[in-house]
Short mmCIF file of C-alpha atoms in Angstrom, two decimals:
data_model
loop_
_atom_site.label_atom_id
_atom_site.label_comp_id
_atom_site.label_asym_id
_atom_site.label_seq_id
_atom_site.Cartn_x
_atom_site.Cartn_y
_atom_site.Cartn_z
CA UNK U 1 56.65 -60.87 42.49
CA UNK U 2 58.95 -58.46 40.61
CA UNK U 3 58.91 -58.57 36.72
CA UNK U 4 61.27 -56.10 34.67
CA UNK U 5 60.43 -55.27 31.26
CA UNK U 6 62.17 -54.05 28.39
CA UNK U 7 62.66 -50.27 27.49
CA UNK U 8 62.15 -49.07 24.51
CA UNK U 9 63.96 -45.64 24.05
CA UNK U 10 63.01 -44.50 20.82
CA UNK U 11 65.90 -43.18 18.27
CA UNK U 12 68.35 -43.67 21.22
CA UNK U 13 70.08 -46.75 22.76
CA UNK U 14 69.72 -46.30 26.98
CA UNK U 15 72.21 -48.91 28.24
CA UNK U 16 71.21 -48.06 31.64
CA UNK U 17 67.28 -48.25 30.66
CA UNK U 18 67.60 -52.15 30.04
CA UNK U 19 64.33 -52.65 31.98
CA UNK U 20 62.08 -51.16 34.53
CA UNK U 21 61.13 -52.91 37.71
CA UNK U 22 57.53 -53.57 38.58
CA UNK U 23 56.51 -55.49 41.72
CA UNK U 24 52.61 -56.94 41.65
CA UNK U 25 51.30 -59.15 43.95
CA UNK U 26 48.43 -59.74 40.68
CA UNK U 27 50.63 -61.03 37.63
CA UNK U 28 47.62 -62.48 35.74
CA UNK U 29 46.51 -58.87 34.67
CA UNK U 30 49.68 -57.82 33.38
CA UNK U 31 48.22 -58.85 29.85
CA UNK U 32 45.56 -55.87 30.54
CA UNK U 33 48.13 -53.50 31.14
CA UNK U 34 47.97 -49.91 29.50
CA UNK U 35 50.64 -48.07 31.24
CA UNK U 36 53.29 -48.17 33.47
CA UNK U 37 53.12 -45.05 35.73
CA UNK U 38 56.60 -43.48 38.33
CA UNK U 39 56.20 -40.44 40.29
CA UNK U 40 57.52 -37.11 38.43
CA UNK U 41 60.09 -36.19 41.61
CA UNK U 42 61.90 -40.01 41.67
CA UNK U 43 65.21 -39.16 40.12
CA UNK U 44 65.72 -43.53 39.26
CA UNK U 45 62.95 -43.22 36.52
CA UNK U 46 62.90 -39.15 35.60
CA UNK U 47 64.72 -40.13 32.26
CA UNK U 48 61.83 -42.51 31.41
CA UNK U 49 58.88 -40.56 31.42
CA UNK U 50 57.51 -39.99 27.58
CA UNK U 51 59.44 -43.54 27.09
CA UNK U 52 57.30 -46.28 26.56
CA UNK U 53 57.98 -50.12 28.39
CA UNK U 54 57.69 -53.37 26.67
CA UNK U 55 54.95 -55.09 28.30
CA UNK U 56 56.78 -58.59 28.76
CA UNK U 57 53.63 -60.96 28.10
CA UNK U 58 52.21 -59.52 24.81
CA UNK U 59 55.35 -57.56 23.69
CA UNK U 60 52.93 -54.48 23.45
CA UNK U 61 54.57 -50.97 24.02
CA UNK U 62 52.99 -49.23 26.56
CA UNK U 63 54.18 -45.32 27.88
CA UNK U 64 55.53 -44.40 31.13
CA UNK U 65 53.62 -41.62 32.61
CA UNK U 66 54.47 -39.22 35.79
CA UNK U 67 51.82 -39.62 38.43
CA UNK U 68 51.78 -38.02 41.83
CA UNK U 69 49.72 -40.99 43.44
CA UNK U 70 52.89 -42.95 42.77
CA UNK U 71 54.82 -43.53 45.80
CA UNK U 72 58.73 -43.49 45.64
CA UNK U 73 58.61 -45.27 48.86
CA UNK U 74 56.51 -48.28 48.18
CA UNK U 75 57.60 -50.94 46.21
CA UNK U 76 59.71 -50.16 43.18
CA UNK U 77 58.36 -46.78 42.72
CA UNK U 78 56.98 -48.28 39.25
CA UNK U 79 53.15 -49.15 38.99
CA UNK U 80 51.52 -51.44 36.37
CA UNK U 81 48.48 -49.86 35.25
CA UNK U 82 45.35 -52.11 34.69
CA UNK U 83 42.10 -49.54 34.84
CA UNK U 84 39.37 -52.90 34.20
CA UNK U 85 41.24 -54.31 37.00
CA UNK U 86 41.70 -51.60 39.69
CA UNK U 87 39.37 -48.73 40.38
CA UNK U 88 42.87 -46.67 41.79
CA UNK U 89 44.15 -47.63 38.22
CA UNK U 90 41.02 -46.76 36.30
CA UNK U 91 41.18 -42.93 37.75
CA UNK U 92 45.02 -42.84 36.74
CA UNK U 93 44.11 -43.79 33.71
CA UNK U 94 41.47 -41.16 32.86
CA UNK U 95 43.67 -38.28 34.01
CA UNK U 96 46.09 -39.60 31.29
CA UNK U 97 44.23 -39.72 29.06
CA UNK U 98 44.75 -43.87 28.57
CA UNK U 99 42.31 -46.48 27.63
CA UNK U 100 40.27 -47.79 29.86
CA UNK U 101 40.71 -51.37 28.60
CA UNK U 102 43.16 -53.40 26.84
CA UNK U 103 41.03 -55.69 24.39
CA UNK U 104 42.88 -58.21 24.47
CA UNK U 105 40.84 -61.04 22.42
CA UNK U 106 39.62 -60.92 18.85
CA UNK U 107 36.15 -61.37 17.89
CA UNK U 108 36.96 -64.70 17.56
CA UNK U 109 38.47 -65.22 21.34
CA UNK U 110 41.87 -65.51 20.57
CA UNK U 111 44.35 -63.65 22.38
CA UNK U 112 45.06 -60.63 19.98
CA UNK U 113 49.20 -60.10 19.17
CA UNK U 114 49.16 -56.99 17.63
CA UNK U 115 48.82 -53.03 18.94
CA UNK U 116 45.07 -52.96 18.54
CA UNK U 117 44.99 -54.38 21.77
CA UNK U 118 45.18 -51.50 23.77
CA UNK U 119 42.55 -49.90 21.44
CA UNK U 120 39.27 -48.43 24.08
#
């Protein structure tokens, strides 16, 4: 399954940055989703790196980091990051310096809607 979400380009409008293509075979964790990571040398997604994506179940922004464990030859060459999810994803995210879990329920166990969710 391929989703695409949203750009967010700061100051500046990117036409051509409408959305960036993810393909998961594991949609359900998309809500615990921290970053979404491209490989440095893949000229489709250079532009984006530093940009952040709009994660397109909670509406959270998360950044788009440069990884070299990012193949430009599988999939879409864009990776979801979930570290509680994935131990692959759990080493990406502690060279980046990322959490290492979304929270994404309130002490009450409701699903949170604002940024705190991708507080550690």
């Amino acid at each position: 399954r391929s989703l695409s979400g949203e750009i967010d380009g700061g100051d500046k409008a990117y036409a051509d940055w409408d959305s960036l293509p993810v393909a998961t075979t594991r949609p359900e964790t998309i809500i615990g989703d921290v970053a979404v990571a491209v490989n440095a040398n893949d000229t489709r997604y250079q532009r984006m790196i530093g940009r952040f994506a709009v994660n397109p179940i909670t509406g959270r922004k998360i950044p788009i980091i440069a990884d070299a464990a990012v193949s430009t030859e599988f999939g879409t060459g864009a990776v979801k990051i979930t570290p509680a999810h994935d131990a692959n994803d759990f080493e990406m995210a502690k060279r980046h310096d990322l959490p290492l879990s979304a929270r994404i329920f309130t002490d009450s166990a409701t699903t949170r809607s604002d940024d705190e969710s991708v507080v550690p």
